[in-house]
mmCIF file of C-alpha atoms in Angstrom:
data_model
loop_
_atom_site.group_PDB
_atom_site.id
_atom_site.type_symbol
_atom_site.label_atom_id
_atom_site.label_comp_id
_atom_site.label_asym_id
_atom_site.label_seq_id
_atom_site.Cartn_x
_atom_site.Cartn_y
_atom_site.Cartn_z
ATOM 1 C CA MET A 947 -41.857 -12.079 53.061
ATOM 2 C CA LYS A 948 -43.026 -9.164 51.213
ATOM 3 C CA ARG A 949 -39.785 -7.152 51.039
ATOM 4 C CA ARG A 950 -38.669 -10.328 49.460
ATOM 5 C CA ARG A 951 -41.661 -10.509 47.094
ATOM 6 C CA ALA A 952 -40.754 -6.295 46.643
ATOM 7 C CA PHE A 953 -36.986 -7.632 46.022
ATOM 8 C CA LEU A 954 -37.993 -9.689 43.172
ATOM 9 C CA PHE A 955 -40.245 -6.741 41.731
ATOM 10 C CA ALA A 956 -37.916 -4.558 41.429
ATOM 11 C CA ALA A 957 -35.351 -7.198 40.219
ATOM 12 C CA LEU A 958 -37.835 -8.872 37.692
ATOM 13 C CA ILE A 959 -37.923 -4.533 36.478
ATOM 14 C CA VAL A 960 -34.045 -4.483 36.128
ATOM 15 C CA VAL A 961 -33.882 -7.414 33.944
ATOM 16 C CA GLY A 962 -36.710 -6.445 31.828
ATOM 17 C CA ALA A 963 -35.125 -3.086 31.495
ATOM 18 C CA VAL A 964 -31.799 -4.544 30.765
ATOM 19 C CA TYR A 965 -33.082 -7.116 28.399
ATOM 20 C CA PHE A 966 -35.609 -4.092 26.911
ATOM 21 C CA ALA A 967 -32.463 -2.383 26.404
ATOM 22 C CA ASN A 968 -29.928 -4.389 24.253
ATOM 23 C CA ALA A 969 -32.759 -6.432 22.580
ATOM 24 C CA SER A 970 -31.557 -7.280 19.060
ATOM 25 C CA TRP A 971 -35.345 -7.748 17.475
ATOM 26 C CA LEU A 972 -36.032 -3.714 18.877
ATOM 27 C CA ALA A 973 -33.379 -2.393 16.396
ATOM 28 C CA PRO A 974 -32.622 -1.585 13.242
ATOM 29 C CA ALA A 975 -31.137 -3.889 10.671
ATOM 30 C CA PRO A 976 -27.750 -3.440 10.168
ATOM 31 C CA GLU A 977 -27.203 -1.955 6.576
ATOM 32 C CA GLY A 978 -23.776 -3.025 4.363
ATOM 33 C CA GLU A 979 -21.112 -5.356 2.882
ATOM 34 C CA ALA A 980 -18.910 -6.253 4.680
ATOM 35 C CA ARG A 981 -14.688 -6.800 3.872
ATOM 36 C CA LEU A 982 -12.770 -10.195 3.705
ATOM 37 C CA MET A 983 -9.014 -9.372 5.551
ATOM 38 C CA ALA A 984 -7.084 -12.655 4.536
ATOM 39 C CA HIS A 985 -4.841 -12.665 7.091
ATOM 40 C CA ARG A 986 -1.466 -13.807 5.568
ATOM 41 C CA GLY A 987 -3.128 -14.728 2.389
ATOM 42 C CA ILE A 988 -3.343 -17.871 1.486
ATOM 43 C CA HIS A 989 -0.668 -20.348 3.124
ATOM 44 C CA GLN A 990 -0.173 -23.135 5.417
ATOM 45 C CA LEU A 991 -1.970 -23.546 8.832
ATOM 46 C CA TYR A 992 -0.358 -24.596 11.511
ATOM 47 C CA GLN A 993 -1.260 -26.184 14.246
ATOM 48 C CA ARG A 994 -2.516 -23.415 17.014
ATOM 49 C CA VAL A 995 -2.384 -25.063 20.672
ATOM 50 C CA GLY A 996 -0.126 -24.735 22.568
ATOM 51 C CA ILE A 997 2.105 -21.688 20.431
ATOM 52 C CA ASP A 998 3.654 -18.934 21.555
ATOM 53 C CA LYS A 999 4.512 -15.135 19.861
ATOM 54 C CA ASP A 1000 7.936 -16.893 19.745
ATOM 55 C CA THR A 1001 6.413 -20.463 18.215
ATOM 56 C CA CYS A 1002 8.714 -22.071 14.829
ATOM 57 C CA THR A 1003 5.231 -23.030 12.750
ATOM 58 C CA ALA A 1004 6.241 -24.705 9.895
ATOM 59 C CA ASN A 1005 7.197 -27.156 11.609
ATOM 60 C CA ARG A 1006 3.995 -27.451 13.235
ATOM 61 C CA MET A 1007 2.198 -27.311 9.292
ATOM 62 C CA LEU A 1008 -0.761 -29.684 8.979
ATOM 63 C CA PRO A 1009 -0.625 -31.637 5.732
ATOM 64 C CA PRO A 1010 -0.474 -28.923 2.786
ATOM 65 C CA THR A 1011 -3.928 -28.373 0.949
ATOM 66 C CA ASN A 1012 -2.428 -26.174 -1.058
ATOM 67 C CA PRO A 1013 0.567 -24.752 -2.701
ATOM 68 C CA TYR A 1014 1.161 -21.814 -1.807
ATOM 69 C CA LEU A 1015 4.151 -19.492 1.472
ATOM 70 C CA GLU A 1016 3.047 -16.798 3.007
ATOM 71 C CA ASN A 1017 3.749 -13.133 2.645
ATOM 72 C CA THR A 1018 4.758 -13.714 -1.455
ATOM 73 C CA LEU A 1019 3.748 -12.519 -4.035
ATOM 74 C CA PRO A 1020 2.772 -15.524 -5.634
ATOM 75 C CA SER A 1021 0.017 -15.997 -2.375
ATOM 76 C CA ILE A 1022 -0.460 -12.671 -2.379
ATOM 77 C CA ALA A 1023 -1.951 -12.677 -5.680
ATOM 78 C CA ALA A 1024 -4.075 -15.435 -5.050
ATOM 79 C CA SER A 1025 -5.673 -14.157 -2.104
ATOM 80 C CA PHE A 1026 -7.272 -11.425 -4.189
ATOM 81 C CA ARG A 1027 -8.258 -13.727 -6.947
ATOM 82 C CA ALA A 1028 -9.815 -16.220 -4.068
ATOM 83 C CA GLY A 1029 -11.884 -12.915 -3.041
ATOM 84 C CA ALA A 1030 -10.033 -10.442 -0.068
ATOM 85 C CA ASP A 1031 -10.539 -7.717 -0.273
ATOM 86 C CA ILE A 1032 -7.696 -6.525 2.186
ATOM 87 C CA LEU A 1033 -4.563 -8.799 2.878
ATOM 88 C CA GLU A 1034 -2.494 -8.549 6.347
ATOM 89 C CA ILE A 1035 1.244 -8.383 6.083
ATOM 90 C CA ASP A 1036 3.953 -9.145 8.554
ATOM 91 C CA ILE A 1037 7.211 -6.655 7.982
ATOM 92 C CA HIS A 1038 10.326 -6.130 9.813
ATOM 93 C CA PRO A 1039 13.105 -3.120 8.893
ATOM 94 C CA THR A 1040 16.015 -4.074 7.076
ATOM 95 C CA SER A 1041 20.201 -3.451 8.343
ATOM 96 C CA ASP A 1042 19.846 -1.133 4.466
ATOM 97 C CA ASN A 1043 17.137 0.773 5.516
ATOM 98 C CA ALA A 1044 14.248 -1.207 3.724
ATOM 99 C CA PHE A 1045 11.804 -2.934 4.149
ATOM 100 C CA VAL A 1046 11.095 -6.694 3.987
ATOM 101 C CA VAL A 1047 7.410 -8.527 3.979
ATOM 102 C CA PHE A 1048 8.133 -11.299 6.481
ATOM 103 C CA HIS A 1049 6.069 -12.863 9.234
ATOM 104 C CA ASP A 1050 9.215 -14.103 11.927
ATOM 105 C CA TRP A 1051 11.322 -12.637 14.761
ATOM 106 C CA THR A 1052 13.948 -14.644 13.332
ATOM 107 C CA ILE A 1053 14.992 -16.647 9.721
ATOM 108 C CA ASP A 1054 15.719 -19.639 11.934
ATOM 109 C CA CYS A 1055 12.307 -21.182 11.774
ATOM 110 C CA ARG A 1056 11.165 -20.701 7.390
ATOM 111 C CA THR A 1057 14.716 -20.383 6.039
ATOM 112 C CA GLU A 1058 17.826 -22.090 5.954
ATOM 113 C CA GLY A 1059 19.509 -18.837 7.776
ATOM 114 C CA ARG A 1060 20.288 -17.992 10.609
ATOM 115 C CA GLY A 1061 19.794 -14.738 12.807
ATOM 116 C CA VAL A 1062 17.495 -11.792 13.727
ATOM 117 C CA THR A 1063 15.810 -10.967 10.567
ATOM 118 C CA ARG A 1064 15.937 -7.273 11.470
ATOM 119 C CA GLU A 1065 19.427 -7.477 11.136
ATOM 120 C CA GLN A 1066 19.717 -8.909 7.422
ATOM 121 C CA SER A 1067 20.239 -7.164 5.204
ATOM 122 C CA LEU A 1068 17.241 -6.660 2.170
ATOM 123 C CA GLU A 1069 19.857 -8.868 -0.795
ATOM 124 C CA TYR A 1070 20.440 -11.511 1.453
ATOM 125 C CA LEU A 1071 16.850 -11.470 2.996
ATOM 126 C CA LYS A 1072 16.104 -12.466 -0.880
ATOM 127 C CA SER A 1073 18.451 -14.586 -1.708
ATOM 128 C CA LEU A 1074 17.190 -17.082 1.049
ATOM 129 C CA ASP A 1075 14.723 -19.690 0.443
ATOM 130 C CA VAL A 1076 11.481 -18.915 2.395
ATOM 131 C CA GLY A 1077 9.945 -22.755 1.700
ATOM 132 C CA TYR A 1078 13.181 -24.069 3.712
ATOM 133 C CA GLY A 1079 12.025 -25.347 7.212
ATOM 134 C CA TYR A 1080 8.068 -26.750 6.729
ATOM 135 C CA THR A 1081 7.149 -29.702 7.804
ATOM 136 C CA ALA A 1082 3.917 -31.843 8.882
ATOM 137 C CA ASP A 1083 5.827 -35.154 9.537
ATOM 138 C CA GLY A 1084 8.402 -33.626 11.768
ATOM 139 C CA GLY A 1085 10.940 -33.190 9.984
ATOM 140 C CA LYS A 1086 11.148 -36.433 7.956
ATOM 141 C CA THR A 1087 9.620 -34.778 5.176
ATOM 142 C CA PHE A 1088 9.717 -30.848 3.599
ATOM 143 C CA PRO A 1089 7.478 -30.272 0.773
ATOM 144 C CA PHE A 1090 8.551 -26.998 0.177
ATOM 145 C CA ARG A 1091 12.003 -26.661 0.494
ATOM 146 C CA GLY A 1092 13.370 -25.313 -2.777
ATOM 147 C CA LYS A 1093 10.507 -24.071 -3.931
ATOM 148 C CA GLY A 1094 10.730 -20.905 -1.527
ATOM 149 C CA LYS A 1095 14.144 -19.526 -3.131
ATOM 150 C CA GLY A 1096 14.233 -15.740 -3.848
ATOM 151 C CA MET A 1097 10.918 -15.272 -2.223
ATOM 152 C CA MET A 1098 10.932 -12.914 0.260
ATOM 153 C CA PRO A 1099 9.814 -9.696 -0.913
ATOM 154 C CA SER A 1100 10.194 -5.707 -0.299
ATOM 155 C CA LEU A 1101 7.299 -3.365 0.794
ATOM 156 C CA ALA A 1102 7.826 -1.480 -2.216
ATOM 157 C CA GLU A 1103 7.642 -4.704 -4.732
ATOM 158 C CA VAL A 1104 4.158 -6.074 -2.972
ATOM 159 C CA LEU A 1105 2.805 -2.498 -2.787
ATOM 160 C CA LYS A 1106 4.321 -1.959 -6.630
ATOM 161 C CA ALA A 1107 2.793 -4.856 -8.029
ATOM 162 C CA PHE A 1108 -0.802 -4.323 -6.268
ATOM 163 C CA PRO A 1109 -1.248 -1.087 -6.541
ATOM 164 C CA GLU A 1110 -5.177 -0.882 -6.295
ATOM 165 C CA GLN A 1111 -5.801 -3.454 -3.860
ATOM 166 C CA ARG A 1112 -5.442 -2.516 -0.185
ATOM 167 C CA PHE A 1113 -3.364 -4.081 2.631
ATOM 168 C CA LEU A 1114 -3.214 -4.235 7.126
ATOM 169 C CA ILE A 1115 0.317 -3.904 7.623
ATOM 170 C CA ASN A 1116 2.061 -5.468 10.546
ATOM 171 C CA PHE A 1117 4.029 -3.845 12.841
ATOM 172 C CA LYS A 1118 6.010 -6.857 14.596
ATOM 173 C CA SER A 1119 8.224 -4.922 17.216
ATOM 174 C CA ARG A 1120 7.630 -2.923 19.827
ATOM 175 C CA TRP A 1121 10.048 -0.130 18.113
ATOM 176 C CA ILE A 1122 7.794 3.518 17.955
ATOM 177 C CA GLU A 1123 10.889 5.069 15.383
ATOM 178 C CA GLU A 1124 9.504 2.059 12.705
ATOM 179 C CA ALA A 1125 6.276 4.010 11.608
ATOM 180 C CA ASP A 1126 8.234 7.171 10.789
ATOM 181 C CA LEU A 1127 11.355 4.808 9.327
ATOM 182 C CA LEU A 1128 8.536 3.625 7.667
ATOM 183 C CA ARG A 1129 6.823 6.478 6.130
ATOM 184 C CA ALA A 1130 9.961 7.767 4.707
ATOM 185 C CA TYR A 1131 10.091 4.728 2.428
ATOM 186 C CA LEU A 1132 7.141 4.646 0.984
ATOM 187 C CA GLU A 1133 7.876 8.151 0.160
ATOM 188 C CA ARG A 1134 11.399 7.367 -1.298
ATOM 189 C CA HIS A 1135 9.875 4.884 -3.311
ATOM 190 C CA GLY A 1136 6.906 6.694 -4.262
ATOM 191 C CA ILE A 1137 4.261 4.841 -3.102
ATOM 192 C CA MET A 1138 1.282 7.322 -2.119
ATOM 193 C CA ILE A 1139 -0.247 7.001 1.980
ATOM 194 C CA ASP A 1140 -3.861 6.733 1.407
ATOM 195 C CA ASP A 1141 -6.703 4.290 2.733
ATOM 196 C CA ARG A 1142 -4.913 1.400 1.349
ATOM 197 C CA ILE A 1143 -2.637 1.761 3.813
ATOM 198 C CA MET A 1144 -3.681 -0.144 7.020
ATOM 199 C CA VAL A 1145 -0.960 -0.219 9.576
ATOM 200 C CA TYR A 1146 -1.873 -2.723 12.989
ATOM 201 C CA GLY A 1147 0.514 -4.238 15.733
ATOM 202 C CA HIS A 1148 1.737 -2.861 18.874
ATOM 203 C CA ASP A 1149 0.896 0.963 20.930
ATOM 204 C CA LYS A 1150 3.632 2.305 20.248
ATOM 205 C CA PRO A 1151 4.529 2.391 16.642
ATOM 206 C CA VAL A 1152 1.015 2.165 15.865
ATOM 207 C CA GLY A 1153 0.241 5.332 18.228
ATOM 208 C CA ARG A 1154 3.137 7.109 16.995
ATOM 209 C CA TRP A 1155 1.579 6.226 13.002
ATOM 210 C CA LYS A 1156 -1.613 8.001 14.094
ATOM 211 C CA THR A 1157 0.073 11.019 15.095
ATOM 212 C CA ILE A 1158 1.978 11.703 11.547
ATOM 213 C CA ASN A 1159 -1.140 10.152 10.158
ATOM 214 C CA PRO A 1160 -3.653 10.602 11.410
ATOM 215 C CA LYS A 1161 -6.721 10.001 8.956
ATOM 216 C CA GLY A 1162 -5.596 6.107 8.438
ATOM 217 C CA PHE A 1163 -6.924 3.366 9.644
ATOM 218 C CA ALA A 1164 -4.093 1.296 12.682
ATOM 219 C CA PHE A 1165 -5.221 0.250 15.438
ATOM 220 C CA SER A 1166 -3.230 -1.447 18.111
ATOM 221 C CA LYS A 1167 -3.666 -5.056 19.095
ATOM 222 C CA ALA A 1168 -4.409 -4.666 22.778
ATOM 223 C CA GLU A 1169 -6.960 -1.260 22.042
ATOM 224 C CA MET A 1170 -9.427 -4.465 20.182
ATOM 225 C CA LYS A 1171 -8.286 -6.414 23.569
ATOM 226 C CA THR A 1172 -9.477 -3.365 25.763
ATOM 227 C CA CYS A 1173 -12.028 -2.917 23.883
ATOM 228 C CA THR A 1174 -13.950 -5.424 23.521
ATOM 229 C CA LEU A 1175 -13.816 -6.392 27.104
ATOM 230 C CA ASP A 1176 -14.778 -3.110 27.916
ATOM 231 C CA TYR A 1177 -17.589 -4.079 26.502
ATOM 232 C CA MET A 1178 -18.202 -7.527 26.988
ATOM 233 C CA LYS A 1179 -18.080 -5.455 31.079
ATOM 234 C CA VAL A 1180 -20.221 -2.357 30.705
ATOM 235 C CA GLY A 1181 -22.282 -2.916 27.104
ATOM 236 C CA TRP A 1182 -25.409 -3.662 29.214
ATOM 237 C CA THR A 1183 -25.823 -0.366 31.023
ATOM 238 C CA THR A 1184 -26.124 1.125 26.859
ATOM 239 C CA THR A 1185 -23.037 3.188 27.485
ATOM 240 C CA LEU A 1186 -20.206 2.833 24.970
ATOM 241 C CA PRO A 1187 -16.904 2.777 27.072
ATOM 242 C CA GLU A 1188 -14.232 5.023 25.399
ATOM 243 C CA SER A 1189 -11.988 2.615 24.633
ATOM 244 C CA CYS A 1190 -14.083 1.821 21.505
ATOM 245 C CA ALA A 1191 -15.006 5.583 20.360
ATOM 246 C CA GLY A 1192 -13.584 5.688 16.827
ATOM 247 C CA SER A 1193 -11.425 2.723 17.852
ATOM 248 C CA VAL A 1194 -11.692 -1.468 16.553
ATOM 249 C CA ILE A 1195 -13.855 -4.444 18.241
ATOM 250 C CA GLY A 1196 -13.169 -7.628 18.281
ATOM 251 C CA VAL A 1197 -15.755 -10.693 17.729
ATOM 252 C CA PRO A 1198 -15.154 -14.104 18.344
ATOM 253 C CA ILE A 1199 -17.452 -16.398 16.692
ATOM 254 C CA ASN A 1200 -17.680 -18.136 20.332
ATOM 255 C CA TYR A 1201 -18.334 -14.860 22.558
ATOM 256 C CA ARG A 1202 -20.085 -13.006 19.665
ATOM 257 C CA HIS A 1203 -23.822 -13.707 21.784
ATOM 258 C CA LEU A 1204 -22.191 -11.855 24.974
ATOM 259 C CA LEU A 1205 -21.219 -8.927 23.358
ATOM 260 C CA TRP A 1206 -24.621 -7.076 24.208
ATOM 261 C CA GLY A 1207 -27.320 -6.554 21.725
ATOM 262 C CA TRP A 1208 -25.964 -9.027 19.336
ATOM 263 C CA PRO A 1209 -26.561 -8.745 16.719
ATOM 264 C CA ASN A 1210 -28.444 -5.613 15.586
ATOM 265 C CA ARG A 1211 -27.799 -3.703 18.491
ATOM 266 C CA PHE A 1212 -24.218 -4.231 18.922
ATOM 267 C CA LEU A 1213 -23.925 -3.443 15.511
ATOM 268 C CA GLU A 1214 -25.792 0.132 15.619
ATOM 269 C CA ARG A 1215 -24.006 1.466 18.635
ATOM 270 C CA MET A 1216 -20.799 0.673 17.291
ATOM 271 C CA ARG A 1217 -22.549 2.870 13.651
ATOM 272 C CA GLN A 1218 -22.501 4.599 15.665
ATOM 273 C CA SER A 1219 -19.536 5.335 17.951
ATOM 274 C CA ASP A 1220 -17.367 4.966 14.064
ATOM 275 C CA THR A 1221 -15.998 1.244 15.874
ATOM 276 C CA THR A 1222 -14.627 -0.797 13.129
ATOM 277 C CA VAL A 1223 -16.403 -4.183 13.700
ATOM 278 C CA ILE A 1224 -13.711 -7.466 12.745
ATOM 279 C CA PHE A 1225 -15.044 -10.444 13.557
ATOM 280 C CA LEU A 1226 -12.912 -13.645 14.588
ATOM 281 C CA GLY A 1227 -12.945 -16.997 14.619
ATOM 282 C CA ASN A 1228 -13.003 -19.586 17.457
ATOM 283 C CA ILE A 1229 -10.806 -18.603 20.539
ATOM 284 C CA GLU A 1230 -9.933 -20.838 23.248
ATOM 285 C CA ASN A 1231 -6.720 -19.650 25.388
ATOM 286 C CA GLN A 1232 -4.812 -19.291 22.105
ATOM 287 C CA ASN A 1233 -1.471 -16.309 21.223
ATOM 288 C CA GLY A 1234 -3.305 -14.340 18.798
ATOM 289 C CA ALA A 1235 -6.605 -14.308 17.702
ATOM 290 C CA PRO A 1236 -7.128 -16.965 15.239
ATOM 291 C CA GLY A 1237 -9.482 -16.356 11.475
ATOM 292 C CA ILE A 1238 -12.328 -17.478 10.217
ATOM 293 C CA THR A 1239 -10.856 -20.852 8.725
ATOM 294 C CA GLU A 1240 -14.275 -22.494 8.012
ATOM 295 C CA PRO A 1241 -16.525 -21.391 5.466
ATOM 296 C CA ASP A 1242 -19.831 -23.536 8.167
ATOM 297 C CA ASP A 1243 -18.415 -20.260 9.828
ATOM 298 C CA LEU A 1244 -20.005 -17.681 7.454
ATOM 299 C CA ASP A 1245 -23.807 -18.556 8.703
ATOM 300 C CA ALA A 1246 -22.475 -16.708 11.973
ATOM 301 C CA VAL A 1247 -21.856 -13.530 10.235
ATOM 302 C CA PRO A 1248 -25.235 -11.428 10.692
ATOM 303 C CA SER A 1249 -26.533 -10.585 7.521
ATOM 304 C CA GLY A 1250 -26.376 -6.527 6.689
ATOM 305 C CA PHE A 1251 -23.245 -6.837 8.632
ATOM 306 C CA ASN A 1252 -20.380 -3.710 7.483
ATOM 307 C CA GLY A 1253 -17.230 -4.690 9.417
ATOM 308 C CA LEU A 1254 -14.163 -6.775 8.803
ATOM 309 C CA ILE A 1255 -14.299 -10.042 8.346
ATOM 310 C CA TRP A 1256 -10.461 -12.126 9.655
ATOM 311 C CA THR A 1257 -9.975 -15.255 7.672
ATOM 312 C CA ASP A 1258 -6.853 -17.543 8.087
ATOM 313 C CA ALA A 1259 -8.148 -19.605 4.939
ATOM 314 C CA ILE A 1260 -9.387 -17.226 2.572
ATOM 315 C CA GLU A 1261 -9.455 -19.580 -0.076
ATOM 316 C CA GLN A 1262 -11.858 -21.319 1.105
ATOM 317 C CA VAL A 1263 -13.535 -18.237 2.684
ATOM 318 C CA GLY A 1264 -13.770 -16.363 0.016
ATOM 319 C CA PRO A 1265 -15.556 -18.644 -2.476
ATOM 320 C CA ALA A 1266 -18.046 -19.552 0.405
ATOM 321 C CA TRP A 1267 -18.873 -15.346 0.818
ATOM 322 C CA ALA A 1268 -19.000 -14.769 -2.210
ATOM 323 C CA LYS A 1269 -21.430 -17.502 -3.207
ATOM 324 C CA LYS A 1270 -23.718 -16.700 0.611
ATOM 325 C CA ALA A 1271 -23.960 -12.752 -0.273
ATOM 326 C CA GLY A 1272 -24.987 -13.163 -3.990
ATOM 327 C CA LYS A 1273 -27.773 -15.369 -1.963
ATOM 328 C CA ARG A 1274 -28.721 -12.872 0.269
#
């Protein structure tokens, strides 16, 4: 009996120590201002259940609530007007040494063309209708067909059209040489590689980009996932895992309370380790990380949060965040 009591007493001491070491209310309140990162800009939302990296999302489109197509100049402009601080765009190199802004590995899904995107010339890609394949009723109607003709922009067009805005450029391949191609392309077009140019994607091109642009903001999807999982495992010890130092951590809204010290203690640790915090949407075994789409979800963002809020619906989240921030 005495041994059992001693064990319970020791356990209570350990639990108490872990609690106080990670108690949010004992940490200073965060101070800062969040930035909205618009994933794909204003675009057509789609059913995410059951998708993988090769799924055609244009034919899974939900009934449209806006007139915009992702990765196009009108969508980008509208996204910044809606409150985006940073816009995520997708790129592919072309067969004639350019870069095009387009999401899919092939052009089969969204356009009337066929083939691998990077195997086409810029001239051909710009001739396609990027709204051709969108349907919300299984192919009965195609509400954007004919409206996206010639609207696939080059990367230089986008960056020159919005010279003061910030972009997160997504490498869509695992090709390490793509980082060098991108740098040469930007230099050839007279586009300065400064803090408005950020990149992410697979470890190989991102790792190479970090080598040739060590001062820029860049991260791979794998390192964000690794940091997040490692912190969930060992954060209770108050020791930050090496995978998080100077890196990026993702905070899915439905798992935020599993992150030790959330919110104040957690955010203070990330600040001290120069770790960028990205607040994400509800993750339920889906391919990719969904962004915030419902304005009500912004209530989960703590006051003083100074990280990035990833959103898939900037047209709704942007105005709601501006209103919410104005009340603070």
